[in-house]
Amino acid sequence: MYARRSLRRFLRVIFRADGDSGAVPRENMQRDKVRFDVAVVGGGVVGALTARELKKYALSVAVLEAADDVAAGASKANSGIVHAGFDALPGTLKAKYNVAGNAAMEGVCCELGVPFARCGSLVVARSGEEAGLEALSERGRENGVEGLEIVGRDRLLQLEPHIAQEITAALYAPTGGIVCPYALTIAAMGNAMDNGAQLLCGFEVTGAQKSSDGWRLASADGREVSARIVVNCAGAGAERVAALFGDTFFHIGLRRGEYMLLDKSVGTFARHTVFSLPTKAGKGVLVTPTADGNLLVGPTSVEDGAYSTAVRREAFGEIAQRALAMLADIPFGQVITSFAGERAYSDRHDFILEWGAEGVFHAAGIESPGLTASPAIARDVAAQIAGALGAKGNAAFDPFRRSAHWFRELSREEKNAVIAQDPAYGKIVCRCEEVTLGEILDAMRQNPPARTLDGVKLRTRAGMGRCQSGFCQPAVFNELMREWGMTAEQVTKNGKTSFIIAGGEI
């Protein structure tokens, strides 16, 4: 984990005058044309980390996000697993970037103050399935994964006391880990913005026109951005965005994964990420601790013709049946919420990382292990873009960002010193997660600023506890109104028309 900064540095950062946020409100752009060296389309984990890596070079960078906040798609609704790298076929981009991303993840999280733990993973098997474990182990060794070991039931029970009776062996991968995916995305985007990148939310790219020195990109609301190079990191929308540039050489499919999240009181029920043997449909249902202390079970695998994050009623039974075949007595009575995310996969069933039309680079089809691979993908994509533009390094780049949860990590004495300077840190707003008013105000004032209830939730965890915002939502609602000068009718759950009060109109 990252080293704790001194209290003096904390106080200096907390109470300094705010600088340029890096966010460009749409009302300030109107129909103005803004020119950048690079425009990154998509504010998911790959887009955010790519923007951050690009700022390590002397380049002007804009991130164009269709939603009203970053981490709005798959990057806020996935398993949060840092895969070891034994599943991907040798020689594929998935295999290459999985192992490289796994190696890079801990350092990136350290710089960005993001929760990360190398808890290890287990692929479990029943009698007669041992050959599948051997095949995965051999594949992992070919991919360069270190420390792989096939363990019998006695050793397995030491690793996971709740292992199901039918399980006889497992492939143990100690390099597997867990990370908070939306925290990583938000922190990476914030660090990019702190270093000068611009974030344009609500900018759904609907038009692209070639110019003498790059591309002009238009949004549905009349804004326009010019860039010398465009990087397509649009996730589920990557195929549509590619077609705007005349690139039709790949197809994106959608596969929905549904999850159940259990309370922190049972967060240590599983010590590792536990998988069953993978199938053609994917890695299947898993049981894992999360980086924030919950227990996560899922996902399902539902082929979708259109984007949907609805959770089917039958999903609960499907998840429970498959999970209980791996671990016995999972305390499903402690489920506090369910959610679903769409995974965008390519018709190649591998990552697409290549140039298309002149000045357009596609980073598409980044399905699992895309989260794991994202730091390595971003590093290599940025290097290619910088090389194409002949960009020099940015000596002023600062890779460090204060943890979003810095206050709760302080000692009692340090907390009291902070509260003495700013009483807002002494007022608890979210009782379940013990989130203070000071932290909520931080979320609305640092990059990228939270402007919605979900935006505050993803940055602070206010509303993520057992009561699922039943207590704290009114207080957060009122703070959003005060901070942004909104009326009650303008506050939204996650942007656009998700108004809390029916009939609201921006």
Coordinates of C-alpha atoms in Angstrom, one line a residue:
M1 CA 0.0 0.0 0.0
Y2 CA 1.1 3.6 -0.4
A3 CA 3.0 5.3 2.3
R4 CA 1.1 7.7 4.6
R5 CA 1.9 11.3 4.0
S6 CA 2.7 13.5 7.0
L7 CA -0.1 15.4 8.7
R8 CA 1.5 18.7 7.7
R9 CA 1.4 17.8 4.0
F10 CA -2.3 16.7 4.4
L11 CA -3.2 20.0 5.9
R12 CA -1.3 21.9 3.3
V13 CA -3.2 20.1 0.5
I14 CA -6.6 20.3 2.2
F15 CA -6.6 24.0 2.9
R16 CA -4.7 25.4 -0.1
A17 CA -6.6 27.6 -2.6
D18 CA -8.3 25.6 -5.3
G19 CA -6.7 25.9 -8.7
D20 CA -8.1 25.3 -12.2
S21 CA -10.2 22.2 -12.0
G22 CA -9.5 21.0 -15.5
A23 CA -13.2 20.4 -16.1
V24 CA -14.9 22.3 -18.9
P25 CA -18.6 23.0 -18.2
R26 CA -20.6 22.6 -21.4
E27 CA -22.1 26.1 -20.9
N28 CA -18.6 27.6 -21.2
M29 CA -17.9 25.8 -24.4
Q30 CA -21.2 26.5 -26.1
R31 CA -20.3 26.2 -29.8
D32 CA -16.7 27.3 -29.4
K33 CA -14.0 25.2 -31.1
V34 CA -11.3 23.9 -28.8
R35 CA -8.1 22.5 -30.2
F36 CA -6.0 19.8 -28.6
D37 CA -3.1 17.5 -29.6
V38 CA -5.1 14.4 -28.5
A39 CA -8.7 13.7 -27.9
V40 CA -9.5 10.5 -26.0
V41 CA -13.1 9.4 -26.6
G42 CA -14.4 7.6 -23.4
G43 CA -13.8 8.2 -19.7
G44 CA -13.6 4.6 -18.5
V45 CA -10.6 3.0 -16.9
V46 CA -8.7 2.7 -20.2
G47 CA -9.5 6.2 -21.4
A48 CA -8.7 7.7 -18.0
L49 CA -5.3 5.9 -17.6
T50 CA -4.5 6.7 -21.3
A51 CA -5.1 10.4 -20.6
R52 CA -2.9 10.2 -17.6
E53 CA -0.1 8.5 -19.5
L54 CA -0.4 11.1 -22.3
K55 CA 0.1 13.9 -19.8
K56 CA 3.6 12.4 -19.1
Y57 CA 4.4 14.0 -22.5
A58 CA 4.2 17.6 -23.5
L59 CA 0.8 17.2 -25.1
S60 CA -2.6 18.9 -24.7
V61 CA -5.2 16.3 -24.0
A62 CA -9.0 16.3 -23.8
V63 CA -11.2 13.4 -22.7
L64 CA -14.7 13.3 -24.3
E65 CA -17.2 11.4 -22.2
A66 CA -20.7 10.8 -23.3
A67 CA -22.1 10.4 -19.8
D68 CA -22.2 13.1 -17.2
D69 CA -19.3 11.6 -15.2
V70 CA -16.4 9.2 -15.7
A71 CA -16.5 5.5 -14.9
A72 CA -20.1 5.4 -16.1
G73 CA -20.0 2.1 -17.9
A74 CA -18.2 -1.2 -17.4
S75 CA -15.6 0.6 -15.2
K76 CA -18.1 1.0 -12.4
A77 CA -19.8 -2.4 -12.7
N78 CA -17.3 -5.2 -12.9
S79 CA -15.6 -7.7 -10.6
G80 CA -12.6 -5.5 -9.7
I81 CA -10.3 -8.5 -10.2
V82 CA -6.6 -8.1 -11.0
H83 CA -6.2 -11.4 -12.9
A84 CA -2.9 -13.3 -12.6
G85 CA -2.8 -14.1 -16.4
F86 CA -3.2 -17.8 -16.7
D87 CA -6.5 -17.8 -18.6
A88 CA -5.7 -15.8 -21.8
L89 CA -4.4 -17.8 -24.8
P90 CA -0.6 -17.4 -25.3
G91 CA 0.3 -15.0 -28.0
T92 CA -2.8 -12.9 -27.7
L93 CA -2.9 -9.2 -26.7
K94 CA -5.0 -10.3 -23.7
A95 CA -2.1 -12.5 -22.5
K96 CA 0.5 -9.9 -23.1
Y97 CA -1.3 -7.0 -21.4
N98 CA -2.8 -9.1 -18.6
V99 CA 0.6 -10.1 -17.2
A100 CA 2.1 -6.6 -17.8
G101 CA -0.9 -4.9 -16.3
N102 CA -0.8 -7.1 -13.2
A103 CA 2.8 -6.2 -12.7
A104 CA 2.1 -2.5 -13.1
M105 CA -1.1 -2.3 -11.1
E106 CA 0.3 -2.1 -7.6
G107 CA 2.6 0.8 -8.4
V108 CA -0.1 2.7 -10.2
C109 CA -2.5 2.3 -7.3
C110 CA 0.2 3.4 -4.9
E111 CA 0.7 6.6 -6.9
L112 CA -3.0 7.3 -7.1
G113 CA -4.0 6.4 -3.6
V114 CA -6.3 3.6 -4.7
P115 CA -7.1 0.5 -2.6
F116 CA -5.4 -2.6 -3.9
A117 CA -4.6 -6.0 -2.4
R118 CA -2.8 -9.0 -3.8
C119 CA -5.1 -11.6 -2.2
G120 CA -4.4 -14.4 -4.7
S121 CA -6.9 -16.4 -6.7
L122 CA -8.0 -20.0 -6.8
V123 CA -9.6 -22.0 -9.7
V124 CA -11.3 -24.9 -8.1
A125 CA -12.1 -28.3 -9.6
R126 CA -13.9 -31.5 -8.8
S127 CA -12.7 -35.0 -9.2
G128 CA -12.0 -35.7 -12.8
E129 CA -11.4 -32.1 -13.7
E130 CA -7.8 -32.0 -12.7
A131 CA -6.7 -31.9 -16.4
G132 CA -8.3 -28.6 -16.7
L133 CA -6.2 -27.2 -13.9
E134 CA -3.0 -28.6 -15.5
A135 CA -3.9 -27.0 -18.8
L136 CA -4.5 -23.6 -17.1
S137 CA -1.2 -23.9 -15.2
E138 CA 0.7 -24.7 -18.3
R139 CA -0.9 -21.8 -20.2
G140 CA -0.1 -19.5 -17.3
R141 CA 3.6 -20.5 -17.3
E142 CA 3.7 -19.9 -21.0
N143 CA 2.3 -16.4 -20.5
G144 CA 4.9 -15.7 -17.8
V145 CA 2.8 -15.9 -14.7
E146 CA 4.9 -16.7 -11.6
G147 CA 4.1 -18.8 -8.6
L148 CA 1.4 -21.0 -10.0
E149 CA 0.7 -24.1 -7.9
I150 CA -1.9 -26.9 -8.1
V151 CA -3.0 -27.7 -4.5
G152 CA -5.0 -30.6 -3.1
R153 CA -7.9 -30.5 -0.8
D154 CA -6.0 -30.4 2.5
R155 CA -4.0 -27.3 1.4
L156 CA -7.1 -25.8 -0.2
L157 CA -9.0 -26.0 3.1
Q158 CA -6.1 -24.1 4.7
L159 CA -6.5 -21.4 2.1
E160 CA -10.3 -21.3 2.0
P161 CA -12.0 -23.0 5.0
H162 CA -15.5 -22.7 3.4
I163 CA -14.5 -24.7 0.3
A164 CA -17.4 -26.9 -1.0
Q165 CA -17.3 -30.6 -0.2
E166 CA -17.1 -31.7 -3.8
I167 CA -14.0 -29.6 -4.6
T168 CA -10.8 -31.7 -4.6
A169 CA -8.1 -29.4 -6.0
A170 CA -7.4 -25.9 -7.2
L171 CA -4.9 -23.8 -9.2
Y172 CA -3.5 -21.3 -6.8
A173 CA -2.2 -18.0 -8.3
P174 CA -0.6 -15.8 -5.5
T175 CA -0.2 -12.8 -7.9
G176 CA -4.0 -12.4 -8.3
G177 CA -5.4 -9.3 -6.7
I178 CA -8.4 -7.0 -6.2
V179 CA -8.8 -3.3 -6.9
C180 CA -11.7 -0.8 -6.8
P181 CA -12.4 -0.2 -10.5
Y182 CA -14.3 3.0 -10.3
A183 CA -11.9 4.4 -7.7
L184 CA -9.0 3.7 -10.1
T185 CA -10.8 5.4 -13.0
I186 CA -11.7 8.5 -11.0
A187 CA -8.3 8.8 -9.5
A188 CA -6.6 8.4 -12.9
M189 CA -8.8 11.0 -14.5
G190 CA -8.3 13.3 -11.6
N191 CA -4.5 13.0 -11.8
A192 CA -4.6 13.6 -15.6
M193 CA -6.7 16.7 -14.9
D194 CA -4.4 17.9 -12.1
N195 CA -1.6 17.7 -14.7
G196 CA -3.6 19.8 -17.3
A197 CA -5.9 17.4 -19.2
Q198 CA -9.4 18.7 -19.9
L199 CA -12.6 16.6 -19.2
L200 CA -15.7 17.3 -21.3
C201 CA -18.6 15.4 -19.9
G202 CA -21.9 15.0 -21.7
F203 CA -19.9 15.0 -25.0
E204 CA -21.2 12.2 -27.1
V205 CA -19.3 12.2 -30.3
T206 CA -21.8 12.3 -33.1
G207 CA -19.7 13.6 -36.0
A208 CA -16.1 13.5 -37.2
Q209 CA -14.7 15.5 -40.1
K210 CA -11.1 15.3 -41.4
S211 CA -9.2 18.5 -41.3
S212 CA -5.7 19.5 -42.6
D213 CA -4.1 18.8 -39.2
G214 CA -6.3 16.1 -37.7
W215 CA -10.0 15.7 -36.9
R216 CA -13.0 17.9 -35.9
L217 CA -15.3 16.1 -33.5
A218 CA -18.8 17.3 -32.9
S219 CA -21.3 16.5 -30.1
A220 CA -25.1 16.4 -30.3
D221 CA -25.4 19.6 -28.3
G222 CA -23.3 21.7 -30.7
R223 CA -19.9 21.6 -29.1
E224 CA -16.8 21.0 -31.3
V225 CA -13.3 19.8 -30.5
S226 CA -10.3 19.6 -32.8
A227 CA -7.5 17.2 -32.3
R228 CA -4.4 16.0 -34.2
I229 CA -5.0 12.4 -33.0
V230 CA -8.1 10.7 -31.7
V231 CA -8.0 7.7 -29.4
N232 CA -11.2 5.6 -29.4
C233 CA -11.7 4.2 -25.9
A234 CA -15.5 4.3 -26.1
G235 CA -16.2 0.8 -24.7
A236 CA -19.7 -0.3 -25.6
G237 CA -19.8 2.5 -28.1
A238 CA -16.4 1.9 -29.7
E239 CA -17.9 0.4 -32.9
R240 CA -20.2 3.3 -33.4
V241 CA -17.4 5.8 -32.8
A242 CA -15.1 4.0 -35.2
A243 CA -17.7 4.1 -38.0
L244 CA -17.7 8.0 -37.7
F245 CA -14.1 7.8 -39.0
G246 CA -14.9 5.3 -41.7
D247 CA -13.4 2.3 -39.7
T248 CA -15.6 -0.7 -39.9
F249 CA -13.0 -3.5 -39.4
F250 CA -14.3 -4.7 -36.1
H251 CA -17.6 -5.5 -34.4
I252 CA -18.5 -5.0 -30.7
G253 CA -20.9 -7.4 -28.9
L254 CA -22.4 -6.9 -25.5
R255 CA -22.4 -9.4 -22.6
R256 CA -24.2 -8.5 -19.4
G257 CA -22.9 -9.6 -16.0
E258 CA -25.1 -9.5 -13.0
Y259 CA -23.8 -9.4 -9.4
M260 CA -24.8 -9.6 -5.8
L261 CA -22.9 -7.5 -3.2
L262 CA -22.8 -8.6 0.4
D263 CA -22.4 -6.6 3.6
K264 CA -18.9 -5.8 5.0
S265 CA -19.8 -7.9 8.1
V266 CA -19.2 -11.0 5.9
G267 CA -16.4 -9.4 3.7
T268 CA -13.8 -12.0 4.9
F269 CA -15.9 -15.0 4.2
A270 CA -13.7 -15.6 1.2
R271 CA -10.0 -14.9 1.5
H272 CA -9.1 -15.2 -2.2
T273 CA -10.9 -14.7 -5.5
V274 CA -12.4 -18.1 -6.1
F275 CA -13.3 -19.2 -9.7
S276 CA -14.6 -22.4 -11.3
L277 CA -13.0 -23.7 -14.5
P278 CA -13.6 -21.2 -17.3
T279 CA -15.9 -22.0 -20.3
K280 CA -16.4 -20.5 -23.7
A281 CA -18.8 -18.0 -22.1
G282 CA -16.1 -16.6 -19.8
K283 CA -14.6 -17.1 -16.4
G284 CA -18.1 -17.7 -14.9
V285 CA -19.3 -16.9 -11.4
L286 CA -16.7 -16.0 -8.8
V287 CA -16.7 -15.3 -5.1
T288 CA -14.3 -12.6 -4.0
P289 CA -13.5 -10.1 -1.3
T290 CA -13.5 -6.5 -2.6
A291 CA -10.9 -3.9 -2.1
D292 CA -13.4 -2.0 0.1
G293 CA -14.2 -4.9 2.4
N294 CA -17.4 -6.3 1.0
L295 CA -18.0 -9.8 -0.5
L296 CA -18.9 -9.9 -4.2
V297 CA -20.6 -12.9 -6.0
G298 CA -21.2 -13.1 -9.8
P299 CA -21.3 -12.4 -12.7
T300 CA -23.8 -14.1 -14.9
S301 CA -23.2 -14.0 -18.7
V302 CA -26.1 -12.7 -20.8
E303 CA -25.8 -11.9 -24.5
D304 CA -27.5 -8.6 -25.2
G305 CA -28.5 -7.0 -28.4
A306 CA -28.8 -3.6 -26.8
Y307 CA -27.2 -2.0 -23.8
S308 CA -28.9 -2.8 -20.6
T309 CA -27.9 -2.8 -16.9
A310 CA -31.1 -4.4 -15.6
V311 CA -30.8 -7.3 -13.2
R312 CA -33.0 -10.2 -14.1
R313 CA -35.1 -11.8 -11.3
E314 CA -33.7 -15.3 -12.2
A315 CA -30.1 -14.0 -11.9
F316 CA -30.1 -14.4 -8.1
G317 CA -30.8 -18.2 -8.3
E318 CA -28.3 -18.7 -11.1
I319 CA -25.5 -16.9 -9.2
A320 CA -26.3 -18.7 -5.9
Q321 CA -26.3 -22.1 -7.5
R322 CA -22.9 -21.7 -9.2
A323 CA -21.3 -20.0 -6.2
L324 CA -22.5 -22.6 -3.7
A325 CA -20.8 -25.3 -5.9
M326 CA -17.5 -23.7 -5.0
L327 CA -18.0 -22.4 -1.4
A328 CA -20.4 -23.8 1.1
D329 CA -22.8 -21.8 3.3
I330 CA -22.3 -18.4 1.6
P331 CA -24.3 -16.0 3.7
F332 CA -26.7 -14.7 1.0
G333 CA -28.9 -13.3 3.8
Q334 CA -26.4 -10.5 3.9
V335 CA -26.9 -9.3 0.3
I336 CA -27.3 -5.5 0.4
T337 CA -27.6 -4.7 -3.3
S338 CA -27.4 -6.1 -6.8
F339 CA -26.1 -4.5 -10.0
A340 CA -25.2 -5.3 -13.6
G341 CA -22.6 -4.2 -16.1
E342 CA -22.2 -4.6 -19.9
R343 CA -18.9 -6.0 -21.1
A344 CA -18.0 -5.0 -24.6
Y345 CA -16.1 -7.7 -26.6
S346 CA -14.8 -7.7 -30.1
D347 CA -15.5 -10.3 -32.8
R348 CA -11.8 -11.2 -32.6
H349 CA -12.3 -12.1 -28.9
D350 CA -9.1 -10.2 -28.3
F351 CA -8.2 -6.6 -27.6
I352 CA -8.1 -4.3 -30.5
L353 CA -5.2 -1.9 -30.2
E354 CA -4.3 -0.5 -33.6
W355 CA -4.4 2.5 -35.9
G356 CA -7.4 2.9 -38.2
A357 CA -8.1 5.9 -40.3
E358 CA -5.3 8.5 -40.5
G359 CA -4.8 9.9 -37.0
V360 CA -7.2 7.5 -35.3
F361 CA -6.2 4.9 -32.8
H362 CA -8.6 2.3 -31.5
A363 CA -8.5 0.7 -28.1
A364 CA -11.6 -1.4 -28.3
G365 CA -13.0 -4.7 -27.2
I366 CA -11.3 -4.4 -23.8
E367 CA -13.3 -7.1 -22.0
S368 CA -11.9 -9.2 -19.2
P369 CA -9.0 -9.0 -18.3
G370 CA -9.3 -5.4 -19.4
L371 CA -9.2 -3.8 -16.0
T372 CA -6.0 -5.7 -15.1
A373 CA -4.5 -4.9 -18.5
S374 CA -5.5 -1.2 -18.4
P375 CA -2.2 0.3 -16.9
A376 CA -0.1 -1.5 -19.5
I377 CA -2.5 -0.7 -22.4
A378 CA -2.5 2.9 -21.5
R379 CA 1.3 3.1 -21.2
D380 CA 1.8 1.6 -24.7
V381 CA -1.0 3.5 -26.4
A382 CA 0.3 6.8 -25.0
A383 CA 3.9 5.9 -26.2
Q384 CA 2.6 5.2 -29.7
I385 CA 0.7 8.5 -29.8
A386 CA 3.6 10.5 -28.4
G387 CA 5.9 8.9 -30.9
A388 CA 3.6 9.7 -33.8
L389 CA 3.4 13.4 -32.7
G390 CA 7.1 13.6 -31.8
A391 CA 6.3 14.7 -28.3
K392 CA 8.9 15.2 -25.6
G393 CA 8.5 14.2 -22.0
N394 CA 6.7 16.4 -19.5
A395 CA 9.1 17.1 -16.7
A396 CA 6.4 18.8 -14.6
F397 CA 4.2 15.7 -14.5
D398 CA 3.2 14.8 -10.9
P399 CA 2.1 11.1 -10.7
F400 CA 0.8 11.3 -7.2
R401 CA -2.7 11.9 -6.0
R402 CA -4.1 12.0 -2.4
S403 CA -6.3 9.0 -1.5
A404 CA -10.0 9.8 -1.6
H405 CA -10.2 8.1 1.8
W406 CA -7.2 9.9 3.4
F407 CA -9.2 11.1 6.4
R408 CA -10.3 7.7 7.6
E409 CA -6.7 6.5 7.4
L410 CA -5.5 9.1 9.8
S411 CA -4.9 8.4 13.5
R412 CA -7.3 9.8 16.1
E413 CA -4.9 12.6 16.9
E414 CA -4.5 13.5 13.2
K415 CA -8.2 13.5 12.7
N416 CA -8.7 15.8 15.6
A417 CA -6.1 18.2 14.2
V418 CA -7.9 18.3 10.8
I419 CA -11.3 18.8 12.5
A420 CA -9.9 21.7 14.5
Q421 CA -9.0 23.4 11.2
D422 CA -12.3 22.4 9.4
P423 CA -15.3 21.2 11.5
A424 CA -16.9 19.7 8.4
Y425 CA -14.6 16.7 8.9
G426 CA -16.2 16.1 12.4
K427 CA -19.7 15.7 11.0
I428 CA -20.7 12.2 10.0
V429 CA -23.1 12.2 7.0
C430 CA -23.0 8.5 6.0
R431 CA -23.3 6.4 9.2
C432 CA -22.8 3.0 7.5
E433 CA -19.5 4.0 5.9
E434 CA -18.6 6.8 8.4
V435 CA -18.2 9.4 5.6
T436 CA -17.9 13.0 6.8
L437 CA -19.2 16.2 5.4
G438 CA -15.6 17.3 4.7
E439 CA -15.0 14.3 2.5
I440 CA -18.3 14.9 0.6
L441 CA -17.2 18.5 -0.1
D442 CA -13.8 17.2 -1.2
A443 CA -15.5 15.0 -3.7
M444 CA -17.3 18.0 -5.2
R445 CA -14.2 20.2 -5.3
Q446 CA -11.4 18.1 -6.5
N447 CA -10.9 16.6 -10.0
P448 CA -13.0 15.3 -11.5
P449 CA -15.7 17.0 -9.5
A450 CA -18.9 15.1 -8.4
R451 CA -22.1 16.8 -9.6
T452 CA -24.6 13.9 -8.9
L453 CA -25.6 11.6 -6.1
D454 CA -23.8 8.7 -7.7
G455 CA -20.8 10.9 -8.3
V456 CA -20.5 11.5 -4.6
K457 CA -21.2 7.9 -3.8
L458 CA -18.4 6.5 -6.1
R459 CA -15.9 9.0 -4.7
T460 CA -16.7 8.7 -1.0
R461 CA -18.8 5.5 -0.5
A462 CA -21.6 7.6 1.0
G463 CA -24.6 5.4 0.3
M464 CA -22.7 2.2 -0.3
G465 CA -23.3 0.7 3.1
R466 CA -26.0 -1.6 4.5
C467 CA -28.8 1.0 4.3
Q468 CA -27.9 1.8 0.7
S469 CA -28.2 5.6 1.2
G470 CA -31.5 5.4 3.2
F471 CA -30.0 7.8 5.8
C472 CA -27.5 9.9 4.0
Q473 CA -29.1 10.7 0.6
P474 CA -31.1 13.8 1.8
A475 CA -27.9 15.3 3.3
V476 CA -25.9 14.7 0.1
F477 CA -28.8 16.0 -2.0
N478 CA -28.7 19.3 0.0
E479 CA -25.0 19.6 -0.3
L480 CA -25.2 19.2 -4.1
M481 CA -27.7 22.0 -4.3
R482 CA -25.6 24.3 -2.1
E483 CA -22.3 23.5 -3.9
W484 CA -23.5 23.8 -7.4
G485 CA -26.3 26.3 -7.0
M486 CA -28.9 23.8 -8.2
T487 CA -32.6 23.7 -7.4
A488 CA -34.0 20.6 -5.9
E489 CA -35.5 19.7 -9.3
Q490 CA -32.1 19.8 -11.0
V491 CA -30.3 17.3 -8.7
T492 CA -29.9 13.9 -10.5
K493 CA -28.8 10.4 -9.5
N494 CA -26.3 10.0 -12.3
G495 CA -26.8 12.8 -14.7
K496 CA -29.0 13.5 -17.8
T497 CA -32.7 13.0 -16.9
S498 CA -32.2 10.8 -13.8
F499 CA -34.0 13.5 -11.6
I500 CA -34.7 12.7 -8.0
I501 CA -37.8 14.9 -8.0
A502 CA -40.1 14.0 -10.9
G503 CA -40.7 16.7 -13.4
G504 CA -37.3 18.3 -12.9
E505 CA -35.8 20.1 -15.9
I506 CA -32.3 21.5 -16.4

